[in-house]
Amino acid sequence: MNQIDPMPLSRRALLGAGGALVVTLAVTKPGRALAAAAAGGAKNGVAEKPPLKPENLASWVAVGQDGKITGYFGKMDPGQGVDVAIRQIIAEELDVPVDRVALVMGDTKWTVNQGGASGSTGIAKGGKTLRYAAAEARRVLVQMAADQWHMKPEDLTVEGGVVQAKADPSKKTSYGDLIGGRYFDVTLEWNGQIGNPLFVHGKAVPKKPEEYKIVGKSYGRDDITEKVFGKFDFITEVKVPGMMHGRMIRPPVAGAVPEKVDESSLASIPGAKVVWKNGFLGVVTENEWDAVRAISKLHVTWTKVNPPFPKEADLYDHIRKAPEVKRKVEVTKGDLDGAMKGAVKTVEAQYEWPFQSHASMAPACAVADVRPDGVTVWTGSQKPHFTCLGVSNLLNVPVEKVRAIWVRGPGSYGRNDAGDAAMDAAVLSQAVGKPVRVQWMRREGHGWDPKGPASIHNGKAGLDKDGKVVAFFYESKGFSRVNVNSNESVPGDTLAGQLLGAPLKPLQGFDVPGEGYTFANQQLAWATIPPLLDRGSPLRTSHLRDPVGPQMTFGSESFIDEVAEAAGADPVAFRLANLGDPRAQAVIKAAAEKANWQAGQKGSRGKGTGVLKGRGIAYIHKPGTYVAVIADIELHPDTGRIWARRFTVGHDCGLVVNPEGLKLCIEGNIVQGASRAILEEVHFDPRRVTSVDWNTYSIFDITDVPEAVDIVLINRPDTASGGAGEASTRPVAAAIANAIFDATGKRLRRAPFDPKTIKALMA
C-alpha cells in the first residue's frame, strides 16, 4: 500500500509541504514519506513541481537524489497486485530494477484522475499511460547525458538507471546525478480526456515486446508479509488529531425518514452530538464505543411509510411484469422472425439471478476533516478522485480545496459501501467542525451497500433439420446496473446525498453477451425496470465485479449448452463450430486440452447412487480478454451441497505483464464467482434487507473452495494488455450450472445453487 501516512504529519503540514516534495516510500514499509531536496538547476529539470496536469511529465514520474523512481498512478490496487505490474512497466521503460520503483496511488493531491480501479483497466489503460510516460522520462534523461557529453543519444545506453557511452563504458552517470531531487519540466501530448480514457505520450517510442527484460516475468507482491503478520495499515487504522467517531442511524422500514429525534436521550453520553438533516441522521461522539451506544439509545420517531418491496418469493414475477424504463437492441442480424418461423426445432428457456451484496470482508470506513481552509478525506473507495468530486458537490466546497487520500480497505469489487461512508463522514465533520471517523456496522455493510442487480434472462433459438442454429434471440431484463452510478461523484448517487434531498438522475444500463457467435440471424437486447424504491434504498443497484457479467452469462452460456444439447452436439465442439474468432477458439481449446475434455463423455446424469459428478464449460469475450472455464463438480443429493472441485481456465488478455500475479488474480475471481453462483443471495422482506451478517448472507469458507484451479495463460506480446480483474468472474456460474446438468440430467435455471435449490431440483 503506497500512500501518505496521515499519522506522523499534520494535515496543514502536508498541504504546506511545497512543490519540492517527492512522495514515495520504502517498499517494505507502507506509509513512509521521503522528501527529495531541491538542488541546482538542470536542463529539463526544475526545483518546483509543475502543476498537477496530465500534460506534465512530472505528474507521472519523478527521480529521487538516490536514483529511485516514483510513479504517480491515478488508479490503485485494491488487492489484485496491479501495483506490481505497473512498477514492472515503469522499470522496464526506464531500465531500472523493479525494487527501485515505488508508486503513489490514488491520492488526489499527487495523482491525475485515471478513473480509479474500474472496468479491468488498471494495466490496459492506466499502465499504458505510465508506459509512455516512463519511456519519455528515459528519453529525456538520456538526452540530458548526451548534451552533457556532446554526444548523440543513440550512442548511449542505460543499465540499472546508469547512462553510459557505448564506446566508452567509463563515461557514465546515473539518473540521480542527472536530475535527482528535481522535477521533469517536459510537456506531453494529452488526449484531453480524464478518467479511464486518459492517455498521454511524449516523443519516445516504448520498447518492443522482444526487448522486454522485466515485463513478462513474475514478481511477488510487497504487501503479503505485512498482511500476514498484521502490520499492514488499512483504512480502519487511520487516525488524525482531534478525531471524533460517527455512526449512522438507518430506518426500520426502507424509505422512512426521521419525524422526531429526542436528543435528550443521549444525555448520559458526554459530548454526544446529533446530526439530523432531512433523512440524514447520525451521531458523533468522542470515542467509538460511545458512538455504538448512541445509535441504540437515541429515541427516533420515523414517518409511516408503506413497505416498498415485494415479497422475496415474488421478485422474479415482479421483474417479468414490471414496465420497461429503457430497452435497447445491441445486436441485430438477418431476419430473426422469418428464420425462427422456418426452424424445425425451437429451444426456449428463462434464467433468474438474485440481488447480491458486495459483502466486503469488513464494512466501510472513512475519515473526513472538513475545515474552512479545505477538506481532507481518507477513503477506501476504489475511485478516490470521484470521492473528491462527490465531497465537493455534496458540501458545496470548491473541488480544488478537497483532497481524497486512498487507503486500502477490506475489498471493493465495484461500487461498494466505501464511497457512501466517505460522504457520511464528510457531512458529519462539516456539521461538528472536527475530523470524524465513520465506521459502518456489519449490518450496514450487508444491508445498505449498493447491490448487484436482480434480473431475468430469456433465450430462444431455432434449429434446422441438421441441428444448425438458424435463429438466436437473447434478452436480459432487470434493475439497472447504474441506478446509482459506478462512482460517488454526484450527490444523488450516494446514500447521504439522497437522504439530504439531492436531485436524482438515475441512469439506465444493462448489457448483452459479447461472445460473438456467428449465428446468421440473431438479436441481443436488454431492458431495465424501475427501482423498487427511488431514494434511500438498501436495494439500490450499481456495479458489482464484472457489472452484470455473471448473471448475463449464467443465462447466455447455460442457454448455449441447452441449444448444443438440442442439436446433439458436444458443448465444446458446438462452441468452436459457431465462433469465428481465432482467439476465442484458442482459449476454449486450451482449457479443453488441459482438462482432458472428451467429446461425448457424459457425467452421472442423475444415474447411480451417492455423489454425482459432472463437468461443464462456459466461454466469454470481454473487450480485450477471452476466457473459457471448465468446472468439475461433485453434487451430494442427500445434503444438496455442490462442491466445485476443480476449475480449468484458458485465459487470453493479450500481453501478460506478470504471469504469477495474473494467475493469482484469476484464482481470486474464480473463487468469488463460485461463491456467488453457489451461495450468495440478498434476502429481504417488504420492509428491509434481512441478510445483514455472515449467517444470513453466506459466502464460501475454506471448506468450499476448489482443490485446484488450473490456468493456461495465452500470452500475446504483440497485442495490447486487456483487462483481467473481472473477466474470469463472468463465466463461472454458467460453467457450474452446465456441470450440474451433466451430473443430474436436469437444468438449473435459478441462482444461487444452494442446498435448498439443489434439493428442490433433485425432487
Short mmCIF file of C-alpha atoms in Angstrom, two decimals, residues 308-310 315 317-327 355 453-455 477-484 504 506-510 526-535 537 539-541:
data_model
loop_
_atom_site.label_atom_id
_atom_site.label_comp_id
_atom_site.label_asym_id
_atom_site.label_seq_id
_atom_site.Cartn_x
_atom_site.Cartn_y
_atom_site.Cartn_z
CA PRO A 308 -41.72 -0.64 -0.51
CA PHE A 309 -40.60 -4.11 -1.52
CA PRO A 310 -42.45 -7.16 -2.82
CA LEU A 315 -39.16 -10.99 -7.04
CA ASP A 317 -42.61 -12.24 -11.18
CA HIS A 318 -42.18 -8.56 -10.33
CA ILE A 319 -39.33 -8.28 -12.85
CA ARG A 320 -41.33 -10.09 -15.52
CA LYS A 321 -44.37 -7.84 -15.08
CA ALA A 322 -42.59 -4.52 -14.42
CA PRO A 323 -42.77 -1.85 -17.13
CA GLU A 324 -39.59 -1.22 -19.06
CA VAL A 325 -37.83 2.07 -18.41
CA LYS A 326 -35.49 1.50 -21.30
CA ARG A 327 -34.97 -1.21 -23.87
CA PHE A 355 -29.71 -9.33 -5.81
CA PRO A 453 -29.00 -6.09 -9.78
CA ALA A 454 -31.50 -8.93 -9.86
CA SER A 455 -32.55 -9.96 -13.35
CA LYS A 477 -34.41 -7.69 -18.13
CA GLY A 478 -33.67 -6.36 -14.68
CA PHE A 479 -32.79 -3.46 -12.45
CA SER A 480 -30.31 -1.00 -13.91
CA ARG A 481 -26.64 -1.67 -13.19
CA VAL A 482 -26.27 2.10 -12.75
CA ASN A 483 -29.40 3.01 -10.80
CA VAL A 484 -26.73 4.70 -8.70
CA LEU A 504 -31.96 12.07 -8.62
CA PRO A 506 -30.63 7.56 -12.33
CA LEU A 507 -29.01 6.05 -15.38
CA GLN A 508 -30.26 3.05 -17.30
CA GLY A 509 -27.95 0.28 -18.33
CA PHE A 510 -27.53 -3.46 -18.57
CA TRP A 526 -31.59 -5.69 -22.71
CA ALA A 527 -34.26 -3.85 -20.77
CA THR A 528 -34.31 -2.12 -17.39
CA ILE A 529 -37.15 -1.67 -14.92
CA PRO A 530 -37.81 0.99 -12.24
CA PRO A 531 -36.11 0.64 -8.85
CA LEU A 532 -38.21 -0.74 -6.03
CA LEU A 533 -37.57 2.48 -4.08
CA ASP A 534 -36.14 5.51 -5.76
CA ARG A 535 -34.49 7.25 -2.77
CA SER A 537 -32.98 2.28 -0.78
CA LEU A 539 -31.73 -2.36 -2.73
CA ARG A 540 -30.40 0.40 -4.98
CA THR A 541 -28.28 -1.22 -7.67
#
